[in-house]
């Protein structure tokens, strides 16, 4: 089992020591998290790492998952899209069903807690049933809600206002809400199967098993098959590069149980990639953390060409592995990548193609950007920082009037 002290060689003793002091300051506490899937996507990725570590710090931390049927997840995926700016029509039946599923889930869990953190819109209406059971409620929004489709935000806003506070991934996502709003940047766990160091033999074994050849430089994008991740734009960029420079494109994705759109986008990607031997599309099981780690480490350039993005953990993962990363200049990706400093930001498939070629012709620059990227992640986006923020959040929510506390 990974111990908190195992992080000392990576972040230093002061960072870990501060976590112990914050936890001691809180004393006995019970925290309940609820989201909509145990595997697939960034929220599950973070919770799977944060929950055991908070328990180690003495905070009794639970992770529950709301259960729903197909209509529920179609509705919540549509909400997700609408909150990220797409114009979507919701029928009264869809919204009623959404509320109904929240109502039927409410009694399934034990809400006796000092704090309940509700992640994203899927379980947001649970508070309407269970408010009095827990001392405090926080809504943690992980998506890019900077320009939401107004009608759906209006629908949610009333309930979100019932929470004691909201947490967003960057300042631009904050909303017109009466209660305090906090910023917590997501993070990765450097000791997880997804991110721990691997030997060249381990990496090669995974590539052999999955039939990935290293005969040409590998351009990689790992992400759910979701239109906001712009896999078709990636293929377009790749085709532009391929005309002049030999390379191959690897699109790796997995399913998330709360994302019913995946198969449709996967089919569109396969269709767009057909007849192109240098494009490989892989659908992996959602718990293929070790495999994704190895593939990321084998790649020469990593893309995350999203057109909307809450944060983009795949960017963080790639930066931590010292890779040159090209990301769409949207959402949380701009918090992570700075042009020419630790990677590149792009706005179009053409811009992406230009940067891929630029890096393919300058492998030394790629290595330099990757080294800076790794240190940038060490300073800002490792799990120890999220743990600190969660502990601080608990203190702040419970002491809304105190501006300072001693450690
Ligand atoms: N991921 C994975 N397998 C896949 C696709 C994605 O393990 O086939 C992981 C990826 O490594 C990252 C997370 O899922 O840890 C995606 O988080 P991100 O913030 O990039 O995007 P989200 O899916 O939450 O929009």
CSV table of C-alpha atoms and ligand atoms in Angstrom, one decimal:
chain,number,residue,atom,x,y,z
A,1,UNK,CA,0.0,0.0,0.0
A,2,UNK,CA,1.2,3.5,-0.8
A,3,UNK,CA,1.9,5.5,2.3
A,4,UNK,CA,1.8,9.3,2.6
A,5,UNK,CA,5.5,9.3,3.5
A,6,UNK,CA,6.3,7.7,0.1
A,7,UNK,CA,5.6,11.1,-1.4
A,8,UNK,CA,8.5,12.8,0.6
A,9,UNK,CA,11.2,11.9,-2.0
A,10,UNK,CA,9.0,13.6,-4.7
A,11,UNK,CA,7.6,16.7,-3.0
A,12,UNK,CA,9.8,17.1,0.0
A,13,UNK,CA,9.1,16.7,3.8
A,14,UNK,CA,7.6,20.2,4.3
A,15,UNK,CA,4.7,19.5,1.9
A,16,UNK,CA,3.9,16.1,3.6
A,17,UNK,CA,4.4,17.6,7.1
A,18,UNK,CA,1.8,20.3,6.3
A,19,UNK,CA,-0.8,17.6,5.4
A,20,UNK,CA,-0.3,15.9,8.8
A,21,UNK,CA,-0.7,19.3,10.6
A,22,UNK,CA,-3.9,20.2,8.7
A,23,UNK,CA,-5.4,16.8,9.4
A,24,UNK,CA,-4.6,17.1,13.0
A,25,UNK,CA,-6.2,20.6,13.1
A,26,UNK,CA,-9.4,19.0,11.7
A,27,UNK,CA,-9.4,16.1,14.2
A,28,UNK,CA,-12.1,13.4,13.8
A,29,UNK,CA,-14.0,14.1,10.6
A,30,UNK,CA,-16.3,12.2,8.2
A,31,UNK,CA,-16.3,13.2,4.5
A,32,UNK,CA,-18.6,11.7,1.9
A,33,UNK,CA,-17.9,12.1,-1.8
A,34,UNK,CA,-20.5,11.2,-4.5
A,35,UNK,CA,-20.1,11.2,-8.2
A,36,UNK,CA,-21.5,9.2,-11.1
A,37,UNK,CA,-18.9,6.6,-12.0
A,38,UNK,CA,-16.1,4.6,-10.4
A,39,UNK,CA,-14.1,4.2,-13.5
A,40,UNK,CA,-13.4,6.3,-16.6
A,41,UNK,CA,-12.7,10.0,-16.8
A,42,UNK,CA,-10.8,12.4,-14.6
A,43,UNK,CA,-13.2,12.6,-11.6
A,44,UNK,CA,-13.0,8.9,-10.9
A,45,UNK,CA,-9.2,9.1,-11.5
A,46,UNK,CA,-8.8,11.7,-8.8
A,47,UNK,CA,-11.2,10.2,-6.3
A,48,UNK,CA,-9.6,6.8,-6.5
A,49,UNK,CA,-6.3,8.4,-5.3
A,50,UNK,CA,-7.5,11.1,-2.9
A,51,UNK,CA,-10.0,8.9,-0.9
A,52,UNK,CA,-7.4,6.3,0.5
A,53,UNK,CA,-4.9,9.1,1.3
A,54,UNK,CA,-7.4,11.2,3.2
A,55,UNK,CA,-8.3,8.0,5.2
A,56,UNK,CA,-4.7,7.6,6.0
A,57,UNK,CA,-4.6,11.1,7.3
A,58,UNK,CA,-7.4,10.1,9.7
A,59,UNK,CA,-10.3,11.7,7.9
A,60,UNK,CA,-13.0,9.0,7.5
A,61,UNK,CA,-13.6,9.4,3.8
A,62,UNK,CA,-16.2,7.6,1.7
A,63,UNK,CA,-16.8,7.5,-2.0
A,64,UNK,CA,-20.4,6.7,-3.2
A,65,UNK,CA,-21.7,6.5,-6.8
A,66,UNK,CA,-25.1,7.6,-7.9
A,67,UNK,CA,-27.0,4.8,-9.8
A,68,UNK,CA,-29.1,5.6,-12.9
A,69,UNK,CA,-30.6,4.2,-16.0
A,70,UNK,CA,-29.9,5.0,-19.7
A,71,UNK,CA,-32.2,8.0,-19.8
A,72,UNK,CA,-30.6,9.4,-16.7
A,73,UNK,CA,-27.1,9.2,-18.1
A,74,UNK,CA,-28.3,10.5,-21.5
A,75,UNK,CA,-29.8,13.4,-19.8
A,76,UNK,CA,-26.7,14.1,-17.6
A,77,UNK,CA,-24.4,13.8,-20.5
A,78,UNK,CA,-26.6,16.3,-22.4
A,79,UNK,CA,-26.4,18.5,-19.3
A,80,UNK,CA,-22.6,18.2,-19.3
A,81,UNK,CA,-22.6,19.2,-23.0
A,82,UNK,CA,-24.9,22.1,-22.3
A,83,UNK,CA,-22.9,23.4,-19.4
A,84,UNK,CA,-19.9,23.3,-21.7
A,85,UNK,CA,-21.8,25.6,-24.0
A,86,UNK,CA,-23.7,23.4,-26.5
A,87,UNK,CA,-27.3,24.3,-27.2
A,88,UNK,CA,-29.3,21.3,-26.1
A,89,UNK,CA,-33.1,20.8,-25.8
A,90,UNK,CA,-34.3,19.2,-22.6
A,91,UNK,CA,-37.8,17.9,-22.5
A,92,UNK,CA,-39.7,18.2,-19.2
A,93,UNK,CA,-39.7,14.4,-18.9
A,94,UNK,CA,-35.9,14.3,-19.1
A,95,UNK,CA,-35.6,16.9,-16.3
A,96,UNK,CA,-38.3,15.2,-14.2
A,97,UNK,CA,-36.5,11.8,-14.6
A,98,UNK,CA,-33.2,13.4,-13.6
A,99,UNK,CA,-34.8,14.7,-10.4
A,100,UNK,CA,-36.6,11.4,-9.8
A,101,UNK,CA,-33.3,9.4,-10.0
A,102,UNK,CA,-31.7,11.8,-7.5
A,103,UNK,CA,-34.7,11.3,-5.2
A,104,UNK,CA,-34.5,7.5,-5.4
A,105,UNK,CA,-30.7,7.5,-4.8
A,106,UNK,CA,-31.0,9.7,-1.8
A,107,UNK,CA,-31.9,7.1,0.9
A,108,UNK,CA,-29.4,4.6,-0.4
A,109,UNK,CA,-26.4,6.2,1.3
A,110,UNK,CA,-25.4,7.2,4.8
A,111,UNK,CA,-25.2,11.0,4.7
A,112,UNK,CA,-24.2,11.5,8.3
A,113,UNK,CA,-21.0,13.6,7.7
A,114,UNK,CA,-19.3,16.8,8.5
A,115,UNK,CA,-19.0,17.5,4.8
A,116,UNK,CA,-20.6,16.0,1.6
A,117,UNK,CA,-18.8,16.8,-1.6
A,118,UNK,CA,-21.1,16.3,-4.6
A,119,UNK,CA,-19.1,16.1,-7.9
A,120,UNK,CA,-20.6,17.5,-11.1
A,121,UNK,CA,-24.3,17.8,-12.1
A,122,UNK,CA,-25.4,14.2,-12.0
A,123,UNK,CA,-25.9,13.9,-8.2
A,124,UNK,CA,-26.4,17.7,-7.7
A,125,UNK,CA,-30.1,17.4,-6.6
A,126,UNK,CA,-29.4,15.0,-3.8
A,127,UNK,CA,-29.0,17.9,-1.5
A,128,UNK,CA,-32.8,18.7,-1.9
A,129,UNK,CA,-33.6,15.4,-0.1
A,130,UNK,CA,-30.8,15.1,2.3
A,131,UNK,CA,-29.7,18.6,3.3
A,132,UNK,CA,-30.3,18.1,7.0
A,133,UNK,CA,-28.4,14.8,7.3
A,134,UNK,CA,-24.9,16.3,6.8
A,135,UNK,CA,-23.5,19.4,8.4
A,136,UNK,CA,-22.1,20.9,5.2
A,137,UNK,CA,-22.5,20.4,1.5
A,138,UNK,CA,-20.1,21.5,-1.3
A,139,UNK,CA,-20.7,21.3,-5.0
A,140,UNK,CA,-17.5,20.4,-6.9
A,141,UNK,CA,-17.8,21.3,-10.6
A,142,UNK,CA,-15.1,19.7,-12.7
A,143,UNK,CA,-16.2,20.9,-16.1
A,144,UNK,CA,-15.7,24.0,-18.2
A,145,UNK,CA,-18.7,26.0,-17.2
A,146,UNK,CA,-17.4,29.4,-18.3
A,147,UNK,CA,-20.1,29.8,-21.0
A,148,UNK,CA,-23.0,27.5,-20.1
A,149,UNK,CA,-26.2,27.2,-22.1
A,150,UNK,CA,-28.3,29.5,-20.0
A,151,UNK,CA,-31.5,27.5,-19.6
A,152,UNK,CA,-29.8,24.4,-18.1
A,153,UNK,CA,-27.6,26.5,-15.8
A,154,UNK,CA,-30.8,28.3,-14.6
A,155,UNK,CA,-32.3,24.9,-13.9
A,156,UNK,CA,-29.3,23.8,-11.8
A,157,UNK,CA,-28.5,27.2,-10.3
A,158,UNK,CA,-31.3,27.2,-7.8
A,159,UNK,CA,-30.2,23.9,-6.3
A,160,UNK,CA,-26.5,24.7,-6.5
A,161,UNK,CA,-27.3,27.8,-4.4
A,162,UNK,CA,-28.5,25.5,-1.6
A,163,UNK,CA,-24.9,24.4,-1.1
A,164,UNK,CA,-22.6,26.0,1.4
A,165,UNK,CA,-19.9,26.5,-1.2
A,166,UNK,CA,-18.9,25.6,-4.8
A,167,UNK,CA,-15.5,24.6,-6.0
A,168,UNK,CA,-14.3,25.1,-9.6
A,169,UNK,CA,-11.2,24.1,-11.4
A,170,UNK,CA,-10.2,27.7,-12.5
A,171,UNK,CA,-11.4,31.2,-11.8
A,172,UNK,CA,-13.0,31.6,-15.2
A,173,UNK,CA,-15.5,28.9,-14.4
A,174,UNK,CA,-16.9,30.7,-11.3
A,175,UNK,CA,-20.6,31.7,-11.4
A,176,UNK,CA,-23.0,34.3,-10.1
A,177,UNK,CA,-23.7,32.5,-6.8
A,178,UNK,CA,-24.3,33.9,-3.3
A,179,UNK,CA,-22.1,31.4,-1.5
A,180,UNK,CA,-18.3,31.2,-1.3
A,181,UNK,CA,-16.6,29.8,-4.4
A,182,UNK,CA,-13.2,28.2,-4.2
A,183,UNK,CA,-10.7,27.1,-6.8
A,184,UNK,CA,-9.1,23.7,-6.5
A,185,UNK,CA,-6.8,22.6,-9.4
A,186,UNK,CA,-7.0,18.9,-10.1
A,187,UNK,CA,-3.9,16.8,-9.9
A,188,UNK,CA,-2.2,13.5,-10.6
A,189,UNK,CA,-0.8,10.9,-8.3
A,190,UNK,CA,2.9,10.3,-9.3
A,191,UNK,CA,2.8,6.9,-7.5
A,192,UNK,CA,-0.3,5.5,-9.2
A,193,UNK,CA,-0.3,2.7,-11.8
A,194,UNK,CA,-1.1,5.5,-14.3
A,195,UNK,CA,2.0,7.6,-13.5
A,196,UNK,CA,4.7,5.6,-11.7
A,197,UNK,CA,8.0,5.1,-13.3
A,198,UNK,CA,8.2,2.1,-15.7
A,199,UNK,CA,11.3,0.3,-17.1
A,200,UNK,CA,11.9,0.2,-20.8
A,201,UNK,CA,11.2,-3.5,-20.7
A,202,UNK,CA,7.8,-3.0,-19.0
A,203,UNK,CA,6.9,-0.4,-21.7
A,204,UNK,CA,8.0,-2.6,-24.5
A,205,UNK,CA,6.0,-5.5,-23.1
A,206,UNK,CA,2.8,-3.5,-23.2
A,207,UNK,CA,3.4,-2.3,-26.7
A,208,UNK,CA,4.0,-5.8,-27.9
A,209,UNK,CA,0.9,-7.0,-26.2
A,210,UNK,CA,-1.2,-4.3,-27.8
A,211,UNK,CA,0.4,-4.6,-31.2
A,212,UNK,CA,1.9,-1.1,-31.2
A,213,UNK,CA,5.0,-0.8,-33.4
A,214,UNK,CA,7.7,1.9,-32.8
A,215,UNK,CA,8.7,2.0,-36.5
A,216,UNK,CA,7.9,5.8,-36.7
A,217,UNK,CA,7.6,8.6,-34.2
A,218,UNK,CA,4.4,8.1,-32.2
A,219,UNK,CA,1.9,11.0,-31.9
A,220,UNK,CA,-0.6,10.1,-29.1
A,221,UNK,CA,-3.9,11.3,-27.8
A,222,UNK,CA,-5.5,9.5,-24.8
A,223,UNK,CA,-9.1,10.5,-24.0
A,224,UNK,CA,-12.7,9.4,-23.8
A,225,UNK,CA,-14.3,9.3,-27.3
A,226,UNK,CA,-16.1,12.6,-26.8
A,227,UNK,CA,-16.6,15.4,-29.4
A,228,UNK,CA,-15.1,18.0,-27.0
A,229,UNK,CA,-11.8,16.1,-27.1
A,230,UNK,CA,-11.9,16.7,-30.9
A,231,UNK,CA,-10.5,13.3,-32.1
A,232,UNK,CA,-11.6,14.2,-35.6
A,233,UNK,CA,-9.6,17.4,-35.5
A,234,UNK,CA,-6.6,15.3,-34.3
A,235,UNK,CA,-7.0,13.0,-37.4
A,236,UNK,CA,-7.2,16.1,-39.6
A,237,UNK,CA,-4.0,17.5,-38.1
A,238,UNK,CA,-2.2,14.2,-38.4
A,239,UNK,CA,-3.1,13.8,-42.1
A,240,UNK,CA,-1.6,17.3,-42.8
A,241,UNK,CA,1.6,16.3,-41.0
A,242,UNK,CA,1.8,12.9,-42.6
A,243,UNK,CA,2.0,14.4,-46.1
A,244,UNK,CA,5.5,15.6,-45.4
A,245,UNK,CA,6.9,13.8,-42.3
A,246,UNK,CA,6.7,10.1,-41.5
A,247,UNK,CA,4.9,9.5,-38.1
A,248,UNK,CA,2.0,7.5,-36.7
A,249,UNK,CA,-1.0,8.5,-34.8
A,250,UNK,CA,-2.3,6.5,-31.8
A,251,UNK,CA,-5.8,7.4,-30.5
A,252,UNK,CA,-6.4,5.6,-27.2
A,253,UNK,CA,-9.7,5.8,-25.5
A,254,UNK,CA,-11.9,3.9,-23.0
A,255,UNK,CA,-15.5,3.8,-22.0
A,256,UNK,CA,-17.0,5.6,-19.0
A,257,UNK,CA,-20.2,4.2,-17.6
A,258,UNK,CA,-21.7,7.7,-17.3
A,259,UNK,CA,-20.9,8.6,-20.9
A,260,UNK,CA,-23.4,7.0,-23.3
A,261,UNK,CA,-22.1,9.0,-26.3
A,262,UNK,CA,-18.8,7.1,-26.4
A,263,UNK,CA,-19.7,4.3,-28.9
A,264,UNK,CA,-21.1,6.8,-31.4
A,265,UNK,CA,-18.0,9.0,-31.4
A,266,UNK,CA,-15.8,5.9,-31.5
A,267,UNK,CA,-17.5,4.7,-34.7
A,268,UNK,CA,-17.0,8.2,-36.2
A,269,UNK,CA,-13.3,8.1,-35.3
A,270,UNK,CA,-12.9,4.6,-36.8
A,271,UNK,CA,-14.6,5.8,-40.0
A,272,UNK,CA,-12.4,8.8,-40.2
A,273,UNK,CA,-9.3,6.7,-39.7
A,274,UNK,CA,-10.2,4.0,-42.1
A,275,UNK,CA,-7.8,3.4,-45.0
A,276,UNK,CA,-4.9,5.0,-43.1
A,277,UNK,CA,-2.4,2.4,-41.9
A,278,UNK,CA,-0.5,4.9,-39.8
A,279,UNK,CA,-3.5,5.6,-37.6
A,280,UNK,CA,-4.2,3.1,-34.8
A,281,UNK,CA,-7.4,3.5,-32.7
A,282,UNK,CA,-7.5,1.5,-29.5
A,283,UNK,CA,-10.4,1.1,-27.1
A,284,UNK,CA,-9.1,-0.1,-23.8
A,285,UNK,CA,-11.0,-1.2,-20.7
A,286,UNK,CA,-11.4,1.7,-18.3
A,287,UNK,CA,-9.0,0.3,-15.7
A,288,UNK,CA,-6.1,0.1,-18.1
A,289,UNK,CA,-4.0,2.5,-16.1
A,290,UNK,CA,-0.8,0.6,-16.4
A,291,UNK,CA,-1.2,0.3,-20.2
A,292,UNK,CA,-2.0,4.0,-20.6
A,293,UNK,CA,1.1,4.8,-18.5
A,294,UNK,CA,3.3,2.6,-20.8
A,295,UNK,CA,1.8,4.1,-24.0
A,296,UNK,CA,2.2,7.6,-22.8
A,297,UNK,CA,5.8,6.9,-22.0
A,298,UNK,CA,6.4,5.4,-25.4
A,299,UNK,CA,5.0,8.4,-27.3
A,300,UNK,CA,7.2,11.0,-28.9
A,301,UNK,CA,4.6,13.8,-28.8
A,302,UNK,CA,1.3,13.9,-26.8
A,303,UNK,CA,-1.8,15.8,-27.9
A,304,UNK,CA,-4.9,16.9,-26.1
A,305,UNK,CA,-6.5,18.9,-28.8
A,306,UNK,CA,-9.7,19.6,-26.8
A,307,UNK,CA,-12.2,22.3,-27.8
A,308,UNK,CA,-13.6,22.4,-24.3
A,309,UNK,CA,-11.9,21.0,-21.2
A,310,UNK,CA,-12.5,21.2,-17.5
A,311,UNK,CA,-8.8,20.6,-16.7
A,312,UNK,CA,-7.3,17.8,-18.8
A,313,UNK,CA,-5.5,15.3,-16.6
A,314,UNK,CA,-4.1,13.7,-19.7
A,315,UNK,CA,-2.1,16.9,-20.2
A,316,UNK,CA,-0.8,16.7,-16.6
A,317,UNK,CA,0.1,13.0,-17.0
A,318,UNK,CA,2.0,13.6,-20.2
A,319,UNK,CA,3.9,16.6,-18.8
A,320,UNK,CA,4.8,14.5,-15.7
A,321,UNK,CA,6.3,11.9,-18.1
A,322,UNK,CA,8.5,14.6,-19.6
A,323,UNK,CA,6.8,14.6,-23.0
A,324,UNK,CA,6.3,17.5,-25.3
A,325,UNK,CA,2.6,18.3,-25.2
A,326,UNK,CA,0.4,20.1,-27.6
A,327,UNK,CA,-3.0,21.1,-26.1
A,328,UNK,CA,-6.1,23.0,-27.3
A,329,UNK,CA,-6.0,26.5,-25.8
A,330,UNK,CA,-9.2,26.0,-23.8
A,331,UNK,CA,-10.3,25.5,-20.2
A,332,UNK,CA,-7.8,24.1,-17.7
A,333,UNK,CA,-5.3,23.3,-20.4
A,334,UNK,CA,-4.2,26.9,-20.5
A,335,UNK,CA,-3.4,26.6,-16.8
A,336,UNK,CA,-0.9,23.9,-17.6
A,337,UNK,CA,0.7,24.7,-20.9
A,338,UNK,CA,2.6,27.8,-21.8
A,339,UNK,CA,3.8,28.3,-25.4
A,340,UNK,CA,7.5,27.6,-25.8
A,341,UNK,CA,8.0,27.3,-22.0
A,342,UNK,CA,6.6,23.8,-21.3
A,343,UNK,CA,4.6,22.9,-24.4
A,344,UNK,CA,2.4,24.4,-27.0
A,345,UNK,CA,-1.2,25.6,-27.2
A,346,UNK,CA,-3.2,25.5,-30.4
A,347,UNK,CA,-6.5,26.7,-31.7
A,348,UNK,CA,-7.1,24.7,-34.9
A,349,UNK,CA,-6.2,21.4,-36.6
A,350,UNK,CA,-3.8,23.4,-38.9
A,351,UNK,CA,-2.1,25.0,-35.9
A,352,UNK,CA,-1.8,21.5,-34.3
A,353,UNK,CA,-0.3,20.1,-37.5
A,354,UNK,CA,2.2,23.0,-37.6
A,355,UNK,CA,3.3,22.3,-34.0
A,356,UNK,CA,3.6,18.5,-34.5
A,357,UNK,CA,5.9,19.1,-37.5
A,358,UNK,CA,7.8,21.7,-35.6
A,359,UNK,CA,8.5,19.3,-32.8
A,360,UNK,CA,9.2,16.3,-35.0
A,361,UNK,CA,12.0,18.3,-36.6
A,362,UNK,CA,13.3,19.5,-33.2
A,363,UNK,CA,13.5,16.5,-30.9
A,364,UNK,CA,15.9,18.4,-28.6
A,365,UNK,CA,13.4,21.2,-28.1
A,366,UNK,CA,10.8,18.5,-27.3
A,367,UNK,CA,13.0,17.0,-24.6
A,368,UNK,CA,13.7,20.4,-23.1
A,369,UNK,CA,10.0,21.4,-23.0
A,370,UNK,CA,9.3,18.0,-21.4
A,371,UNK,CA,11.8,18.5,-18.6
A,372,UNK,CA,10.3,21.9,-17.8
A,373,UNK,CA,6.8,20.5,-18.0
A,374,UNK,CA,7.7,17.8,-15.4
A,375,UNK,CA,9.0,20.3,-12.9
A,376,UNK,CA,5.9,22.5,-13.5
A,377,UNK,CA,3.7,19.6,-12.6
A,378,UNK,CA,5.8,18.8,-9.5
A,379,UNK,CA,5.3,22.4,-8.3
A,380,UNK,CA,1.6,22.7,-9.1
A,381,UNK,CA,-0.3,19.6,-10.0
A,382,UNK,CA,0.5,16.7,-7.8
A,383,UNK,CA,-1.9,15.0,-5.5
A,384,UNK,CA,-0.3,16.3,-2.3
A,385,UNK,CA,-1.5,19.8,-3.3
A,386,UNK,CA,-5.1,18.5,-3.8
A,387,UNK,CA,-5.0,16.9,-0.4
A,388,UNK,CA,-3.9,20.1,1.1
A,389,UNK,CA,-6.7,22.0,-0.7
A,390,UNK,CA,-9.4,19.4,0.4
A,391,UNK,CA,-8.3,19.7,4.0
A,392,UNK,CA,-8.2,23.5,3.8
A,393,UNK,CA,-11.7,23.4,2.2
A,394,UNK,CA,-13.1,21.5,5.1
A,395,UNK,CA,-11.6,24.0,7.6
A,396,UNK,CA,-12.9,26.9,5.6
A,397,UNK,CA,-16.4,25.5,5.1
A,398,UNK,CA,-16.8,24.8,8.8
A,399,UNK,CA,-15.4,28.2,9.8
A,400,UNK,CA,-16.8,30.6,7.2
A,401,UNK,CA,-16.1,33.7,9.3
A,402,UNK,CA,-12.5,32.9,10.2
A,403,UNK,CA,-10.0,34.3,7.7
A,404,UNK,CA,-6.9,32.8,9.4
A,405,UNK,CA,-6.0,29.7,11.3
A,406,UNK,CA,-2.7,28.6,12.8
A,407,UNK,CA,-0.9,25.4,12.0
B,1,LIG,N1,-8.2,7.7,-19.4
B,1,LIG,C1,-7.8,6.3,-19.3
B,1,LIG,N2,-8.1,5.5,-20.4
B,1,LIG,C2,-8.7,6.0,-21.5
B,1,LIG,C3,-9.0,7.4,-21.6
B,1,LIG,C4,-8.7,8.2,-20.5
B,1,LIG,O1,-7.3,5.8,-18.3
B,1,LIG,O2,-8.9,5.3,-22.5
B,1,LIG,C5,-7.8,8.5,-18.2
B,1,LIG,C6,-6.8,9.5,-18.5
B,1,LIG,O3,-5.5,8.9,-18.4
B,1,LIG,C7,-7.1,10.5,-17.4
B,1,LIG,C8,-8.6,10.5,-17.3
B,1,LIG,O4,-9.0,9.2,-17.8
B,1,LIG,O5,-6.5,10.1,-16.2
B,1,LIG,C9,-9.2,11.6,-18.2
B,1,LIG,O6,-9.2,12.8,-17.4
B,1,LIG,P1,-9.3,14.2,-18.2
B,1,LIG,O7,-9.3,15.2,-17.1
B,1,LIG,O8,-8.2,14.3,-19.2
B,1,LIG,O9,-10.6,14.1,-19.0
B,1,LIG,P2,-12.2,13.8,-18.7
B,1,LIG,O10,-12.4,12.4,-19.2
B,1,LIG,O11,-12.3,13.8,-17.2
B,1,LIG,O12,-13.0,14.8,-19.4
